[in-house]
Amino acid sequence: MAPTRDAIRTTVEDYVRSVAKGTVDDVLALYAPGATVEDPVGTPVRTTEAELREFYGVIEPMTQTGEVLELKIAENNAAFLFRLVTHLGEQDLVMEVVDVMTFDEEARISSMKAYWSQEDMKTVPAS
């Protein structure tokens, strides 16, 4: 049985919030056992908890904000555009990413693919 739309929406919002301001454990708690991450698409797929922990560990110490800009849900899948702003003192690094996720029955992420490239990163004066 597919999770509810509200449950998926909550997971997506928790994901963006956790990536921006949470810990590695906060992010990993949203994933189902055996989940896969391809971020960005075209890079090796991460398949183990250790790989996911290493990947998300890089962003944990950063000062960031994030927001979901657009969200589409179909059955146990979601595609969403979100903005992540990394605050670097006098400058901010702004990145808009499209993530595509599948979810298990409990609305935990079973797969994630992130669509972005270096061209999607913009440096702007700090806000």
Coordinates of N, CA and C in Angstrom, one line a residue:
M1 N 0.8 -1.2 0.0 CA 0.0 0.0 0.0 C 0.9 1.3 0.0
A2 N 0.5 2.2 -0.8 CA 1.3 3.4 -0.9 C 1.1 4.3 0.3
P3 N 2.1 5.1 0.7 CA 1.8 6.0 1.8 C 0.9 7.1 1.4
T4 N 0.4 7.9 2.3 CA -0.5 9.0 2.0 C 0.3 10.1 1.4
R5 N -0.4 11.0 0.7 CA 0.2 12.2 0.1 C 0.8 13.1 1.3
D6 N 0.0 13.2 2.4 CA 0.4 14.0 3.5 C 1.7 13.4 4.1
A7 N 1.8 12.1 4.2 CA 3.0 11.5 4.8 C 4.2 11.7 3.9
I8 N 4.0 11.6 2.6 CA 5.1 11.9 1.7 C 5.5 13.4 1.8
R9 N 4.6 14.3 1.8 CA 4.9 15.7 1.9 C 5.7 16.0 3.2
T10 N 5.3 15.4 4.3 CA 6.0 15.5 5.5 C 7.4 15.0 5.4
T11 N 7.6 13.9 4.8 CA 9.0 13.3 4.7 C 9.8 14.3 3.8
V12 N 9.3 14.8 2.7 CA 10.0 15.7 1.8 C 10.4 17.0 2.6
E13 N 9.5 17.5 3.3 CA 9.7 18.7 4.1 C 10.8 18.5 5.2
D14 N 10.7 17.3 5.9 CA 11.6 17.0 6.9 C 13.0 16.7 6.2
Y15 N 13.0 16.2 5.0 CA 14.3 15.9 4.3 C 15.0 17.3 4.1
V16 N 14.3 18.2 3.5 CA 14.9 19.5 3.1 C 15.4 20.2 4.4
R17 N 14.6 20.2 5.4 CA 14.9 20.8 6.7 C 16.2 20.1 7.3
S18 N 16.2 18.8 7.2 CA 17.3 18.1 7.8 C 18.6 18.3 7.0
V19 N 18.5 18.3 5.7 CA 19.7 18.5 4.9 C 20.2 19.9 5.2
A20 N 19.4 20.9 5.4 CA 19.8 22.3 5.6 C 20.3 22.5 7.0
K21 N 19.6 22.0 8.0 CA 20.0 22.3 9.4 C 20.1 21.2 10.4
G22 N 19.9 20.0 9.9 CA 19.9 18.8 10.8 C 21.3 18.1 10.9
T23 N 21.2 16.9 11.4 CA 22.4 16.1 11.5 C 22.3 15.0 10.5
V24 N 23.4 14.3 10.4 CA 23.4 13.1 9.5 C 22.4 12.1 10.0
D25 N 22.3 11.9 11.3 CA 21.3 11.0 11.9 C 19.8 11.4 11.5
D26 N 19.6 12.8 11.6 CA 18.3 13.3 11.2 C 17.9 12.9 9.8
V27 N 18.9 13.0 8.9 CA 18.6 12.7 7.4 C 18.5 11.2 7.3
L28 N 19.4 10.4 7.9 CA 19.3 9.0 7.7 C 18.0 8.3 8.3
A29 N 17.5 9.0 9.3 CA 16.2 8.5 9.9 C 15.1 8.5 8.9
L30 N 15.2 9.3 7.8 CA 14.1 9.4 6.8 C 14.2 8.4 5.8
Y31 N 15.3 7.6 5.7 CA 15.6 6.6 4.7 C 15.2 5.2 5.2
A32 N 14.7 4.4 4.3 CA 14.4 3.0 4.6 C 15.6 2.2 4.5
P33 N 15.7 1.1 5.2 CA 16.9 0.2 5.1 C 17.0 -0.2 3.6
G34 N 18.3 -0.2 3.2 CA 18.6 -0.6 1.8 C 18.3 0.5 0.8
A35 N 18.1 1.7 1.2 CA 17.8 2.8 0.3 C 19.0 3.1 -0.6
T36 N 18.8 3.7 -1.7 CA 19.8 4.2 -2.6 C 19.8 5.7 -2.9
V37 N 21.0 6.2 -3.1 CA 21.1 7.7 -3.4 C 22.0 7.9 -4.6
E38 N 21.5 8.6 -5.6 CA 22.3 9.0 -6.7 C 22.3 10.5 -6.8
D39 N 23.4 11.1 -6.2 CA 23.4 12.6 -6.1 C 24.8 13.1 -6.4
P40 N 24.9 13.8 -7.6 CA 23.9 14.0 -8.6 C 23.8 12.8 -9.5
V41 N 22.7 12.8 -10.3 CA 22.5 11.7 -11.3 C 23.8 11.7 -12.2
G42 N 24.2 10.4 -12.4 CA 25.4 10.2 -13.2 C 26.6 9.9 -12.4
T43 N 26.5 10.0 -11.0 CA 27.6 9.6 -10.1 C 27.3 8.3 -9.6
P44 N 28.3 7.6 -9.0 CA 28.0 6.2 -8.5 C 26.8 6.3 -7.4
V45 N 26.0 5.3 -7.5 CA 24.9 5.1 -6.6 C 25.4 4.7 -5.2
R46 N 25.0 5.4 -4.2 CA 25.4 5.0 -2.8 C 24.3 4.0 -2.3
T47 N 24.8 2.9 -1.8 CA 23.9 1.8 -1.4 C 24.0 1.4 0.0
T48 N 25.0 1.8 0.8 CA 25.1 1.4 2.2 C 24.9 2.5 3.1
E49 N 24.6 2.2 4.4 CA 24.5 3.2 5.4 C 25.8 4.0 5.5
A50 N 26.9 3.3 5.5 CA 28.2 4.0 5.6 C 28.4 5.0 4.5
E51 N 28.0 4.7 3.3 CA 28.2 5.6 2.1 C 27.2 6.8 2.3
L52 N 26.0 6.5 2.8 CA 25.1 7.6 3.0 C 25.6 8.5 4.1
R53 N 26.1 7.9 5.2 CA 26.6 8.7 6.3 C 27.7 9.6 5.9
E54 N 28.6 9.1 5.1 CA 29.8 9.9 4.6 C 29.3 11.0 3.7
F55 N 28.3 10.7 2.8 CA 27.8 11.7 1.9 C 27.2 12.9 2.6
Y56 N 26.2 12.6 3.5 CA 25.5 13.6 4.2 C 26.4 14.3 5.3
G57 N 27.4 13.6 5.8 CA 28.3 14.1 6.8 C 29.0 15.4 6.3
V58 N 29.2 15.5 5.1 CA 29.9 16.7 4.5 C 29.2 17.9 4.7
I59 N 27.8 17.9 4.7 CA 27.0 19.1 4.8 C 26.6 19.4 6.2
E60 N 26.8 18.5 7.1 CA 26.3 18.7 8.5 C 26.9 19.9 9.2
P61 N 28.2 20.2 9.0 CA 28.7 21.4 9.7 C 28.4 22.7 9.0
M62 N 27.8 22.7 7.9 CA 27.6 24.0 7.1 C 26.4 24.7 7.7
T63 N 26.4 26.0 7.6 CA 25.3 26.9 8.0 C 24.4 27.1 6.7
Q64 N 23.2 26.5 6.7 CA 22.4 26.5 5.5 C 20.9 26.8 5.8
T65 N 20.2 27.1 4.8 CA 18.7 27.2 4.9 C 18.2 26.4 3.6
G66 N 17.0 25.9 3.7 CA 16.4 25.2 2.6 C 14.9 25.4 2.6
E67 N 14.4 25.3 1.4 CA 12.9 25.4 1.2 C 12.5 24.6 0.0
V68 N 11.3 24.0 0.1 CA 10.7 23.3 -1.0 C 10.0 24.4 -1.8
L69 N 10.3 24.4 -3.1 CA 9.7 25.4 -4.0 C 8.5 24.8 -4.8
E70 N 8.6 23.5 -5.1 CA 7.5 22.9 -5.9 C 7.6 21.4 -5.5
L71 N 6.4 20.8 -5.4 CA 6.3 19.3 -5.0 C 5.2 18.7 -5.8
K72 N 5.5 17.6 -6.4 CA 4.6 16.8 -7.2 C 4.6 15.4 -6.6
I73 N 3.5 14.8 -6.3 CA 3.4 13.5 -5.7 C 2.5 12.6 -6.6
A74 N 2.9 11.4 -6.9 CA 2.2 10.4 -7.6 C 2.4 9.0 -7.0
E75 N 1.3 8.4 -6.4 CA 1.5 7.1 -5.8 C 2.5 7.2 -4.7
N76 N 3.6 6.4 -4.8 CA 4.6 6.4 -3.8 C 5.9 7.1 -4.3
N77 N 5.7 8.1 -5.1 CA 6.8 8.8 -5.7 C 6.6 10.3 -5.6
A78 N 7.7 11.0 -5.5 CA 7.6 12.5 -5.4 C 8.8 13.1 -6.2
A79 N 8.5 14.2 -6.9 CA 9.5 15.0 -7.6 C 9.4 16.4 -7.0
F80 N 10.5 17.0 -6.6 CA 10.4 18.3 -6.0 C 11.6 19.1 -6.3
L81 N 11.3 20.4 -6.4 CA 12.4 21.4 -6.6 C 12.6 22.1 -5.3
F82 N 13.8 22.2 -4.8 CA 14.1 22.9 -3.6 C 15.3 23.7 -3.8
R83 N 15.4 24.7 -2.9 CA 16.5 25.7 -2.9 C 17.3 25.4 -1.6
L84 N 18.6 25.3 -1.7 CA 19.5 25.2 -0.6 C 20.5 26.4 -0.7
V85 N 20.5 27.1 0.4 CA 21.4 28.3 0.5 C 22.5 28.0 1.6
T86 N 23.7 28.0 1.2 CA 24.8 27.8 2.1 C 25.4 29.1 2.4
H87 N 25.5 29.5 3.6 CA 25.9 30.8 4.1 C 27.5 30.7 4.3
L88 N 28.2 31.5 3.6 CA 29.7 31.5 3.6 C 30.2 32.9 4.0
G89 N 29.7 33.4 5.1 CA 30.2 34.8 5.5 C 29.6 35.9 4.6
E90 N 30.5 36.5 3.8 CA 30.1 37.6 2.9 C 29.3 37.1 1.7
Q91 N 29.3 35.8 1.4 CA 28.6 35.3 0.3 C 27.7 34.1 0.6
D92 N 26.7 33.9 -0.2 CA 25.8 32.8 -0.1 C 26.0 31.9 -1.4
L93 N 26.0 30.6 -1.2 CA 26.0 29.7 -2.4 C 24.6 29.2 -2.5
V94 N 23.9 29.6 -3.6 CA 22.5 29.2 -3.8 C 22.4 28.1 -4.9
M95 N 21.7 27.1 -4.5 CA 21.6 25.9 -5.4 C 20.1 25.5 -5.5
E96 N 19.6 25.3 -6.7 CA 18.3 24.8 -6.8 C 18.4 23.4 -7.4
V97 N 17.8 22.4 -6.8 CA 17.9 21.0 -7.1 C 16.5 20.4 -7.3
V98 N 16.4 19.5 -8.3 CA 15.2 18.6 -8.4 C 15.6 17.2 -7.9
D99 N 14.9 16.8 -6.9 CA 15.0 15.4 -6.4 C 13.8 14.6 -6.8
V100 N 14.1 13.4 -7.1 CA 13.0 12.4 -7.4 C 13.2 11.3 -6.4
M101 N 12.1 11.0 -5.6 CA 12.2 10.0 -4.6 C 11.1 9.0 -4.7
T102 N 11.4 7.7 -4.3 CA 10.3 6.7 -4.0 C 10.3 6.5 -2.5
F103 N 9.1 6.0 -2.1 CA 8.9 5.9 -0.7 C 8.3 4.5 -0.4
D104 N 8.7 3.9 0.8 CA 8.0 2.7 1.2 C 6.7 3.0 1.9
E105 N 6.1 1.9 2.4 CA 4.7 2.1 2.9 C 4.7 3.0 4.1
E106 N 5.8 3.2 4.8 CA 5.9 4.1 6.0 C 6.4 5.5 5.6
A107 N 6.4 5.8 4.3 CA 6.8 7.1 3.8 C 8.3 7.4 4.1
R108 N 9.1 6.3 4.2 CA 10.5 6.4 4.3 C 11.1 6.4 2.9
I109 N 12.1 7.1 2.7 CA 12.7 7.2 1.3 C 13.4 5.9 1.0
S110 N 13.0 5.3 -0.1 CA 13.7 4.0 -0.6 C 14.7 4.3 -1.7
S111 N 14.5 5.4 -2.4 CA 15.5 5.8 -3.4 C 15.4 7.3 -3.6
M112 N 16.5 7.9 -4.0 CA 16.6 9.3 -4.2 C 17.6 9.5 -5.4
K113 N 17.1 10.3 -6.3 CA 18.0 10.8 -7.4 C 17.9 12.3 -7.4
A114 N 19.1 13.0 -7.4 CA 19.2 14.4 -7.4 C 19.7 14.9 -8.8
Y115 N 18.9 15.8 -9.4 CA 19.2 16.4 -10.7 C 19.8 17.8 -10.5
W116 N 21.1 17.9 -10.7 CA 21.7 19.2 -10.6 C 23.1 19.1 -11.2
S117 N 23.7 20.2 -11.5 CA 25.1 20.3 -12.0 C 25.8 21.5 -11.4
Q118 N 27.1 21.6 -11.7 CA 27.8 22.8 -11.2 C 27.2 24.1 -11.7
E119 N 26.6 24.1 -12.9 CA 26.0 25.3 -13.4 C 24.8 25.8 -12.6
D120 N 24.3 24.9 -11.8 CA 23.1 25.3 -10.9 C 23.5 26.0 -9.6
M121 N 24.8 26.1 -9.4 CA 25.3 26.8 -8.2 C 25.6 28.3 -8.5
K122 N 25.1 29.2 -7.7 CA 25.3 30.6 -7.9 C 25.8 31.2 -6.6
T123 N 26.8 32.0 -6.7 CA 27.3 32.8 -5.6 C 26.7 34.2 -5.6
V124 N 26.1 34.6 -4.5 CA 25.5 35.9 -4.4 C 26.0 36.5 -3.1
P125 N 25.8 37.9 -3.0 CA 26.2 38.5 -1.7 C 25.3 37.9 -0.6
A126 N 25.8 37.8 0.6 CA 25.1 37.3 1.7 C 23.8 38.1 2.0
S127 N 22.8 37.4 2.3 CA 21.5 38.1 2.5 C 21.3 38.4 4.0

